[in-house]
Short mmCIF file of C-alpha atoms and ligand atoms in Angstrom, two decimals:
data_model
loop_
_atom_site.label_atom_id
_atom_site.label_comp_id
_atom_site.label_asym_id
_atom_site.label_seq_id
_atom_site.Cartn_x
_atom_site.Cartn_y
_atom_site.Cartn_z
CA MET G 220 -44.57 -92.53 3.68
CA SER G 221 -43.67 -91.16 0.32
CA GLY G 222 -40.41 -93.07 0.18
CA PHE G 223 -38.56 -89.71 -0.39
CA PRO G 224 -36.90 -88.14 2.63
CA TRP G 225 -37.68 -84.38 2.94
CA PHE G 226 -40.86 -84.93 0.79
CA ASP G 227 -43.46 -86.51 2.90
CA TYR G 228 -47.16 -86.59 3.76
CA CYS G 229 -48.45 -84.87 6.91
CA ASN G 230 -52.25 -84.78 7.36
CA THR G 231 -52.76 -86.28 3.92
CA LYS G 232 -50.87 -83.37 2.32
CA LEU G 233 -47.50 -83.69 0.63
CA HIS G 234 -44.88 -81.37 2.17
CA VAL G 235 -41.30 -80.36 1.38
CA GLU G 236 -39.59 -80.13 4.68
CA SER G 237 -42.28 -78.18 6.71
CA VAL G 238 -43.97 -76.54 3.76
CA GLN G 239 -47.13 -77.75 2.05
CA LEU G 240 -46.73 -78.09 -1.68
CA ASP G 241 -50.23 -76.76 -2.39
CA ALA G 242 -49.23 -73.47 -0.66
CA ILE G 243 -46.24 -73.25 -3.01
CA ALA G 244 -48.41 -73.81 -6.05
CA ARG G 245 -50.69 -71.04 -4.91
CA GLU G 246 -47.91 -68.64 -4.33
CA PHE G 247 -45.67 -69.33 -7.28
CA GLY G 248 -47.87 -71.04 -9.73
CA THR G 249 -47.26 -74.25 -11.72
CA PRO G 250 -45.31 -75.86 -13.21
CA CYS G 251 -42.62 -75.14 -10.64
CA TYR G 252 -39.49 -76.96 -9.56
CA VAL G 253 -39.25 -77.26 -5.78
CA TYR G 254 -35.99 -78.23 -3.93
CA SER G 255 -35.14 -79.09 -0.38
CA ARG G 256 -32.18 -77.26 1.09
CA ALA G 257 -31.85 -79.95 3.71
CA ALA G 258 -31.75 -82.73 1.14
CA LEU G 259 -29.05 -80.95 -0.84
CA ILE G 260 -26.89 -80.42 2.30
CA ALA G 261 -27.35 -84.01 3.40
CA ALA G 262 -26.34 -85.35 0.02
CA TYR G 263 -23.23 -83.21 -0.15
CA THR G 264 -22.25 -84.01 3.43
CA GLU G 265 -22.68 -87.72 2.90
CA PHE G 266 -20.14 -87.66 0.02
CA ASP G 267 -17.70 -85.41 1.82
CA ALA G 268 -17.74 -87.22 5.10
CA ALA G 269 -17.29 -90.66 3.52
CA PHE G 270 -13.68 -89.71 2.56
CA SER G 271 -12.98 -89.46 6.36
CA GLY G 272 -9.95 -87.32 6.19
CA ARG G 273 -8.39 -88.58 2.94
CA ASP G 274 -7.23 -85.76 0.62
CA HIS G 275 -10.16 -85.33 -1.67
CA LEU G 276 -12.31 -82.88 -3.61
CA VAL G 277 -16.03 -83.41 -4.48
CA CYS G 278 -16.67 -81.55 -7.73
CA TYR G 279 -20.41 -81.11 -8.22
CA ALA G 280 -21.26 -81.72 -11.92
CA VAL G 281 -22.90 -78.39 -12.71
CA LYS G 282 -24.93 -79.64 -15.68
CA ALA G 283 -27.18 -81.67 -13.47
CA ASN G 284 -28.69 -78.45 -12.06
CA SER G 285 -27.00 -75.09 -12.52
CA ASN G 286 -29.28 -72.78 -10.54
CA LEU G 287 -27.06 -70.11 -8.77
CA ALA G 288 -28.74 -70.78 -5.44
CA ILE G 289 -27.83 -74.48 -5.62
CA LEU G 290 -24.29 -73.74 -6.79
CA ASN G 291 -23.89 -71.08 -4.01
CA LEU G 292 -25.17 -73.61 -1.48
CA PHE G 293 -22.53 -76.21 -2.51
CA ALA G 294 -19.77 -73.54 -2.72
CA ARG G 295 -20.56 -72.60 0.96
CA LEU G 296 -20.22 -76.24 1.98
CA GLY G 297 -16.76 -76.22 0.36
CA SER G 298 -17.60 -78.10 -2.80
CA GLY G 299 -15.66 -77.91 -6.03
CA PHE G 300 -17.31 -77.95 -9.46
CA ASP G 301 -17.11 -79.90 -12.70
CA ILE G 302 -18.03 -77.64 -15.61
CA VAL G 303 -18.51 -78.38 -19.28
CA SER G 304 -18.84 -74.90 -20.87
CA GLY G 305 -17.92 -71.25 -20.46
CA GLY G 306 -21.50 -70.57 -19.46
CA GLU G 307 -21.09 -73.04 -16.54
CA LEU G 308 -17.89 -71.35 -15.57
CA HIS G 309 -19.67 -68.07 -15.47
CA ARG G 310 -22.35 -69.42 -13.26
CA VAL G 311 -19.98 -70.99 -10.77
CA LEU G 312 -17.93 -67.79 -10.44
CA LYS G 313 -21.15 -65.73 -10.04
CA ALA G 314 -22.28 -68.16 -7.33
CA GLY G 315 -19.15 -67.70 -5.27
CA GLY G 316 -17.42 -70.94 -6.37
CA ASP G 317 -13.63 -71.13 -5.70
CA PRO G 318 -11.79 -71.23 -9.15
CA GLN G 319 -9.16 -73.39 -7.61
CA LYS G 320 -11.81 -76.11 -7.13
CA ILE G 321 -13.03 -76.13 -10.67
CA VAL G 322 -12.33 -78.89 -13.23
CA PHE G 323 -13.31 -78.31 -16.81
CA SER G 324 -14.61 -81.43 -18.73
CA GLY G 325 -16.10 -81.82 -22.22
CA VAL G 326 -15.01 -82.96 -25.70
CA GLY G 327 -15.42 -79.64 -27.47
CA LYS G 328 -13.94 -76.83 -25.53
CA GLN G 329 -13.52 -73.67 -27.55
CA PRO G 330 -10.54 -71.29 -27.34
CA ALA G 331 -12.61 -68.55 -25.78
CA GLU G 332 -13.83 -70.89 -22.99
CA MET G 333 -10.24 -72.02 -22.39
CA ARG G 334 -9.14 -68.33 -22.06
CA ALA G 335 -11.91 -67.58 -19.65
CA ALA G 336 -10.99 -70.64 -17.62
CA LEU G 337 -7.32 -69.81 -17.60
CA ALA G 338 -7.93 -66.20 -16.57
CA ALA G 339 -10.05 -67.49 -13.65
CA GLY G 340 -7.31 -69.79 -12.64
CA ILE G 341 -9.14 -73.17 -12.56
CA PHE G 342 -7.72 -76.23 -11.00
CA CYS G 343 -7.61 -78.46 -13.97
CA PHE G 344 -8.68 -78.99 -17.62
CA ASN G 345 -9.82 -82.54 -18.32
CA VAL G 346 -8.55 -82.97 -21.88
CA GLU G 347 -10.33 -85.33 -24.13
CA SER G 348 -8.15 -85.53 -27.28
CA GLU G 349 -4.69 -84.68 -28.65
CA ALA G 350 -6.25 -82.02 -30.85
CA GLU G 351 -7.68 -80.27 -27.84
CA LEU G 352 -4.30 -80.37 -26.04
CA VAL G 353 -2.71 -78.71 -29.07
CA VAL G 354 -5.23 -75.89 -28.93
CA LEU G 355 -5.03 -75.60 -25.10
CA ASP G 356 -1.21 -75.26 -25.32
CA ARG G 357 -1.48 -72.53 -27.89
CA VAL G 358 -4.18 -70.63 -26.03
CA ALA G 359 -2.27 -70.86 -22.73
CA GLY G 360 0.99 -69.77 -24.47
CA GLY G 361 -0.83 -66.73 -25.91
CA MET G 362 -1.72 -65.70 -22.35
CA ASN G 363 1.70 -66.52 -20.84
CA LYS G 364 0.05 -69.13 -18.67
CA THR G 365 0.53 -72.73 -17.97
CA ALA G 366 -2.63 -74.89 -18.21
CA PRO G 367 -2.99 -77.61 -15.61
CA VAL G 368 -4.13 -80.74 -17.36
CA SER G 369 -5.47 -84.20 -16.75
CA LEU G 370 -6.14 -86.46 -19.72
CA ARG G 371 -9.57 -88.07 -19.68
CA VAL G 372 -9.03 -91.68 -20.52
CA ASN G 373 -11.74 -93.97 -21.87
CA PRO G 374 -11.46 -97.21 -19.92
CA ASP G 375 -13.70 -99.24 -22.29
CA VAL G 376 -15.87 -100.36 -19.39
CA ASP G 377 -19.58 -101.15 -19.68
CA ALA G 378 -21.41 -98.95 -17.29
CA LYS G 379 -24.54 -101.16 -17.57
CA THR G 380 -26.78 -98.07 -17.89
CA HIS G 381 -28.91 -96.53 -20.64
CA PRO G 382 -26.93 -96.32 -23.86
CA TYR G 383 -27.61 -92.59 -24.13
CA ILE G 384 -25.84 -91.95 -20.79
CA SER G 385 -22.98 -94.45 -21.17
CA THR G 386 -19.64 -92.67 -21.87
CA GLY G 387 -16.92 -95.09 -21.05
CA LEU G 388 -17.06 -97.53 -23.99
CA LYS G 389 -14.49 -97.40 -26.76
CA GLU G 390 -17.15 -96.59 -29.31
CA ASN G 391 -18.34 -93.46 -27.32
CA LYS G 392 -17.03 -90.05 -28.21
CA PHE G 393 -15.60 -89.43 -24.85
CA GLY G 394 -11.99 -89.67 -23.55
CA ILE G 395 -8.77 -90.92 -25.03
CA ALA G 396 -8.09 -94.59 -25.66
CA PHE G 397 -5.70 -96.12 -23.06
CA ASP G 398 -2.76 -96.80 -25.28
CA GLU G 399 -3.03 -93.40 -26.96
CA ALA G 400 -3.30 -91.80 -23.58
CA GLU G 401 -0.04 -93.26 -22.36
CA LYS G 402 1.68 -92.03 -25.60
CA LEU G 403 0.29 -88.59 -25.21
CA TYR G 404 1.24 -88.40 -21.50
CA ALA G 405 4.73 -89.48 -22.56
CA SER G 406 4.95 -86.79 -25.15
CA SER G 407 3.51 -84.03 -22.92
CA GLU G 408 6.90 -82.24 -22.55
CA LYS G 409 6.47 -81.03 -26.06
CA PHE G 410 3.57 -78.90 -24.95
CA ALA G 411 5.45 -76.06 -23.27
CA ASN G 412 2.36 -74.30 -21.89
CA VAL G 413 0.78 -77.35 -20.25
CA ARG G 414 1.51 -78.93 -17.04
CA ILE G 415 0.28 -82.53 -16.44
CA THR G 416 -1.28 -82.81 -12.96
CA GLY G 417 -3.83 -85.60 -13.00
CA LEU G 418 -5.54 -88.54 -14.56
CA ASP G 419 -9.32 -88.47 -15.22
CA CYS G 420 -12.16 -90.72 -16.26
CA HIS G 421 -15.98 -90.82 -16.33
CA ILE G 422 -17.84 -93.81 -17.57
CA GLY G 423 -21.55 -92.82 -17.52
CA SER G 424 -24.50 -91.88 -15.52
CA GLN G 425 -27.10 -93.50 -13.30
CA LEU G 426 -24.91 -96.57 -12.47
CA THR G 427 -26.60 -98.75 -9.91
CA GLU G 428 -23.76 -101.24 -9.29
CA LEU G 429 -20.24 -100.91 -7.93
CA GLY G 430 -18.74 -103.40 -10.42
CA PRO G 431 -18.05 -100.95 -13.28
CA PHE G 432 -16.54 -98.34 -10.94
CA ILE G 433 -14.22 -100.97 -9.51
CA GLU G 434 -13.23 -102.23 -12.95
CA THR G 435 -12.55 -98.57 -14.13
CA CYS G 436 -10.54 -97.88 -11.01
CA GLY G 437 -8.38 -100.92 -11.67
CA ARG G 438 -7.69 -99.96 -15.22
CA VAL G 439 -6.88 -96.32 -14.26
CA LEU G 440 -4.54 -97.53 -11.54
CA ASP G 441 -2.74 -99.76 -14.06
CA LEU G 442 -2.22 -96.75 -16.28
CA LEU G 443 -1.12 -94.66 -13.33
CA ASN G 444 1.59 -97.30 -12.51
CA ARG G 445 2.88 -97.18 -16.04
CA LEU G 446 2.96 -93.43 -16.14
CA GLU G 447 4.80 -93.28 -12.76
CA THR G 448 7.30 -95.91 -14.17
CA ARG G 449 7.91 -93.46 -16.93
CA GLY G 450 8.74 -90.79 -14.31
CA LEU G 451 5.57 -88.73 -14.83
CA GLN G 452 4.22 -86.99 -11.80
CA ILE G 453 0.46 -87.41 -11.36
CA ASP G 454 -0.98 -85.45 -8.38
CA HIS G 455 -4.63 -86.29 -8.57
CA LEU G 456 -7.04 -89.05 -9.71
CA ASP G 457 -10.38 -87.90 -11.00
CA LEU G 458 -12.84 -90.84 -10.96
CA GLY G 459 -15.74 -88.94 -12.48
CA GLY G 460 -19.44 -89.01 -11.47
CA GLY G 461 -22.19 -91.37 -12.38
CA LEU G 462 -23.48 -92.79 -9.08
CA GLY G 463 -27.19 -93.51 -9.60
CA ILE G 464 -30.22 -92.63 -7.50
CA ARG G 465 -33.37 -94.43 -6.76
CA TYR G 466 -36.16 -93.25 -9.18
CA SER G 467 -38.40 -96.22 -8.28
CA GLY G 468 -37.17 -99.80 -8.04
CA GLU G 469 -33.46 -99.17 -8.45
CA ASN G 470 -31.06 -100.01 -5.67
CA PRO G 471 -27.92 -97.98 -6.17
CA PRO G 472 -25.07 -98.53 -3.54
CA PRO G 473 -25.22 -96.11 -0.71
CA VAL G 474 -22.93 -93.12 -1.09
CA GLY G 475 -20.70 -94.20 1.79
CA ASP G 476 -20.13 -97.64 0.25
CA TYR G 477 -19.33 -96.10 -3.12
CA VAL G 478 -16.81 -93.67 -1.63
CA THR G 479 -15.12 -96.24 0.66
CA THR G 480 -14.93 -98.75 -2.21
CA LEU G 481 -13.12 -96.25 -4.34
CA CYS G 482 -10.74 -95.35 -1.47
CA LYS G 483 -9.97 -98.94 -0.81
CA GLU G 484 -9.18 -99.60 -4.52
CA ILE G 485 -6.81 -96.69 -4.48
CA GLY G 486 -5.24 -97.79 -1.23
CA HIS G 487 -2.16 -95.98 0.11
CA ARG G 488 -1.38 -94.05 -3.01
CA ARG G 489 -0.48 -90.42 -2.41
CA GLN G 490 -2.78 -88.92 -5.10
CA ARG G 491 -5.61 -86.57 -4.12
CA ILE G 492 -9.04 -88.12 -5.12
CA LEU G 493 -11.56 -86.18 -7.02
CA ILE G 494 -15.11 -87.25 -7.85
CA GLU G 495 -17.67 -85.51 -9.93
CA PRO G 496 -21.16 -86.44 -8.81
CA GLY G 497 -24.11 -84.66 -10.28
CA ARG G 498 -27.32 -86.69 -10.15
CA ALA G 499 -26.51 -88.21 -6.69
CA LEU G 500 -26.18 -84.73 -5.18
CA VAL G 501 -29.36 -83.14 -6.59
CA GLY G 502 -31.66 -85.77 -8.11
CA ASN G 503 -33.72 -86.67 -5.10
CA ALA G 504 -33.60 -83.15 -3.65
CA GLY G 505 -36.14 -81.81 -6.14
CA ILE G 506 -39.58 -82.34 -7.55
CA LEU G 507 -41.64 -80.85 -10.45
CA LEU G 508 -44.98 -79.55 -9.18
CA THR G 509 -47.74 -79.56 -11.71
CA ARG G 510 -51.49 -79.15 -12.01
CA VAL G 511 -54.01 -81.32 -13.82
CA GLU G 512 -55.56 -79.11 -16.49
CA TYR G 513 -57.95 -81.59 -17.98
CA LEU G 514 -59.04 -85.29 -17.66
CA LYS G 515 -59.74 -86.82 -21.06
CA HIS G 516 -61.34 -90.18 -21.36
CA THR G 517 -61.19 -91.98 -24.71
CA SER G 518 -62.68 -95.51 -25.23
CA TYR G 519 -59.07 -96.71 -25.22
CA ARG G 520 -57.32 -94.80 -22.39
CA ASP G 521 -57.57 -92.24 -19.70
CA PHE G 522 -55.42 -89.17 -20.00
CA ALA G 523 -54.50 -86.62 -17.34
CA ILE G 524 -53.31 -83.56 -19.19
CA VAL G 525 -51.01 -81.58 -16.84
CA ASP G 526 -49.44 -78.17 -17.17
CA ALA G 527 -45.78 -79.52 -17.12
CA ALA G 528 -44.43 -81.01 -20.35
CA MET G 529 -41.47 -82.53 -22.02
CA ASN G 530 -39.91 -79.09 -22.32
CA ASP G 531 -39.88 -78.75 -18.52
CA LEU G 532 -38.75 -82.32 -17.87
CA THR G 533 -37.26 -84.10 -20.84
CA ARG G 534 -36.03 -87.40 -19.27
CA PRO G 535 -39.28 -89.49 -19.94
CA ALA G 536 -39.35 -88.45 -23.65
CA LEU G 537 -35.54 -88.68 -24.03
CA TYR G 538 -34.69 -91.98 -22.26
CA ASP G 539 -38.21 -93.33 -21.45
CA ALA G 540 -37.17 -92.51 -17.87
CA TYR G 541 -39.40 -93.33 -14.99
CA HIS G 542 -40.37 -90.73 -12.36
CA GLU G 543 -42.70 -91.58 -9.45
CA ILE G 544 -45.83 -89.33 -9.58
CA LEU G 545 -47.44 -88.50 -6.21
CA PRO G 546 -50.73 -86.70 -5.57
CA ILE G 547 -50.32 -83.63 -3.31
CA MET G 548 -53.65 -84.73 -1.54
CA LYS G 549 -53.64 -88.28 -0.49
CA ASN G 550 -56.53 -90.66 0.14
CA LYS G 551 -58.93 -89.55 -2.64
CA GLY G 552 -60.08 -93.10 -3.18
CA ASN G 553 -59.17 -95.85 -5.56
CA GLY G 554 -58.57 -94.12 -8.84
CA LYS G 555 -57.88 -95.25 -12.36
CA THR G 556 -54.93 -95.94 -14.62
CA PHE G 557 -53.90 -92.68 -16.22
CA GLN G 558 -51.50 -91.56 -18.82
CA ILE G 559 -49.90 -88.40 -17.42
CA VAL G 560 -49.25 -86.24 -20.38
CA GLY G 561 -48.30 -82.53 -21.14
CA PRO G 562 -49.81 -79.99 -23.56
CA VAL G 563 -46.98 -80.22 -26.10
CA CYS G 564 -47.68 -81.45 -29.61
CA GLU G 565 -45.70 -84.62 -29.53
CA THR G 566 -46.76 -88.13 -28.60
CA SER G 567 -43.49 -88.45 -26.60
CA ASP G 568 -44.74 -85.66 -24.36
CA PHE G 569 -45.50 -87.75 -21.37
CA LEU G 570 -44.40 -87.67 -17.74
CA GLY G 571 -45.68 -91.10 -16.78
CA HIS G 572 -47.52 -94.05 -18.37
CA ASP G 573 -50.09 -96.24 -16.64
CA ARG G 574 -50.25 -94.55 -13.31
CA LYS G 575 -52.94 -95.61 -10.79
CA LEU G 576 -54.21 -92.34 -9.30
CA ALA G 577 -57.50 -90.81 -8.19
CA LEU G 578 -57.62 -87.56 -10.13
CA SER G 579 -59.88 -84.59 -10.67
CA GLN G 580 -59.44 -81.52 -12.70
CA GLY G 581 -57.28 -78.90 -10.83
CA ASP G 582 -55.48 -81.45 -8.65
CA LEU G 583 -51.78 -80.98 -7.99
CA LEU G 584 -49.17 -83.71 -8.65
CA ALA G 585 -45.51 -84.00 -7.69
CA ILE G 586 -43.17 -85.49 -10.25
CA MET G 587 -40.50 -86.94 -7.90
CA SER G 588 -36.67 -87.17 -8.32
CA ALA G 589 -36.61 -84.26 -10.68
CA GLY G 590 -33.71 -82.32 -9.19
CA ALA G 591 -31.19 -83.52 -11.65
CA TYR G 592 -31.32 -83.11 -15.44
CA GLY G 593 -34.73 -81.53 -15.08
CA MET G 594 -34.58 -77.74 -15.18
CA SER G 595 -31.12 -77.83 -16.68
CA MET G 596 -32.32 -79.72 -19.72
CA SER G 597 -35.50 -77.69 -20.07
CA SER G 598 -36.31 -75.87 -23.32
CA ASN G 599 -38.83 -73.40 -24.74
CA TYR G 600 -40.41 -75.83 -27.17
CA ASN G 601 -43.93 -74.82 -28.09
CA SER G 602 -42.93 -71.31 -26.97
CA ARG G 603 -43.42 -72.35 -23.40
CA PRO G 604 -41.71 -70.11 -20.83
CA ARG G 605 -39.53 -72.03 -18.44
CA ALA G 606 -40.83 -72.93 -15.07
CA ALA G 607 -40.17 -71.12 -11.76
CA GLU G 608 -37.81 -72.71 -9.23
CA VAL G 609 -38.29 -72.54 -5.48
CA MET G 610 -36.15 -73.68 -2.58
CA VAL G 611 -37.56 -74.70 0.82
CA ASP G 612 -35.54 -74.35 3.96
CA GLY G 613 -37.41 -75.56 6.99
CA ASN G 614 -40.68 -73.63 7.05
CA ARG G 615 -39.38 -70.90 4.69
CA THR G 616 -39.72 -70.69 0.91
CA TYR G 617 -37.51 -68.77 -1.49
CA LEU G 618 -38.06 -68.09 -5.18
CA ILE G 619 -34.71 -68.95 -6.72
CA ARG G 620 -35.61 -68.42 -10.39
CA GLU G 621 -38.56 -66.46 -11.63
CA ARG G 622 -40.90 -67.93 -14.12
CA GLU G 623 -39.80 -66.91 -17.58
CA SER G 624 -42.06 -64.47 -19.45
CA VAL G 625 -43.14 -64.66 -23.12
CA GLU G 626 -41.36 -61.27 -23.60
CA GLN G 627 -38.09 -62.79 -22.43
CA LEU G 628 -38.60 -65.65 -24.93
CA ILE G 629 -38.68 -63.33 -28.00
CA ALA G 630 -36.38 -60.60 -26.66
CA GLY G 631 -33.49 -61.47 -29.04
CA GLU G 632 -35.59 -61.98 -32.20
CA LYS G 633 -35.77 -59.48 -35.10
CA ILE G 634 -38.30 -58.95 -37.93
CA LEU G 635 -36.75 -58.33 -41.42
CA PRO G 636 -36.81 -54.68 -42.56
C1 PLP I 389 -22.37 -85.57 -16.48
C2 PLP I 389 -20.97 -85.74 -15.95
C3 PLP I 389 -20.77 -86.01 -14.63
C4 PLP I 389 -21.96 -86.19 -13.71
O1 PLP I 389 -22.66 -87.33 -13.89
P1 PLP I 389 -23.78 -87.79 -12.83
O2 PLP I 389 -24.33 -89.07 -13.43
O3 PLP I 389 -24.82 -86.81 -12.83
O4 PLP I 389 -23.12 -87.97 -11.56
C5 PLP I 389 -19.52 -86.06 -14.11
N1 PLP I 389 -18.34 -85.93 -14.98
C6 PLP I 389 -18.58 -85.64 -16.30
C7 PLP I 389 -17.38 -85.49 -17.09
C8 PLP I 389 -19.82 -85.56 -16.87
O5 PLP I 389 -19.95 -85.36 -18.15
#
């Protein structure tokens, strides 16, 4: 047992669904992201089904993984989308996403991005400051349109997660403070080209307890009461994303418990409920496949230098994040403690520290739980072309993004005359 459904050993070889990972490495090369279609569908279905008939919209947070094939898969299942840029809007529309199911988050929306979203007819803008509301009002007015708006409030709740991915504390840049939000809602009539439709929050990522979600929900409902007392009509509540996944020892609440807890907190209110999960939909549906280039033994440590690096998967370098690392061929004996590192010229270029593995040059490894914030955060540092992406569906394999070429890397660059 690998501990990861859809990625498991069969005859000592690690498979994705029914496909051997060594066959994928032979066909598409390494490093390569590999996703399971069944895992993606199961994750979405679990969220969607847990609402059991209550009016809701699951808006997949595109930044977790924005490959068109994944967006299209979710669109076909009826998913909505949470976007944070004009680029993500373009992707969702290209992938067949329904504009009426798109919410637009982010603290720095530009007028051109607002225009594109208004032209597409998105469901809602999650506005994060009064200054942004002023600009959105002007942009919508210029197009003779009315912008549907939620204010993203900052509930000042400790998400108890890594400080770099905590967003709901008053010292974070996200959202509008509660008192200010109430005032801004109350003054919203003065923005003629904006229609208030909802109330939004998002407190952080990789949350492994329900407590902070419940606390946030309580505060948001207090504000909702106050807004309704003032006679404002709020049609939907957007409770953000942030549900964590299991990378190794974590024990995040099951999706069903998370959704039913939110529904219970909200009770019999008439508002439609939106959630914006990213990581929990794609994180455990993907791996990064890599090959050992060299083994290097120093008197101090043993290194396995692999062909994937911090430019392919940034999370270890960025947050000291832990990813399970599994051999593609099991049962090779006892092994040693290795530092799994990439070829990039940075000491932070590691994928795992102190991993007990039996390794030889040329072996393949799977960096697990790499479906979220893996490819989407990748870069070209050290002029490394970005990895290929492959989707497995049963016993079939589809290339969903070609490996980048060095020619593509330099295509926009010019030499001085
Ligand atoms: C990143 C983000 C999400 C998704 O977070 P996950 O932890 O991946 O679920 C949802 N909403 C907003 C506004 C975000 O910025």
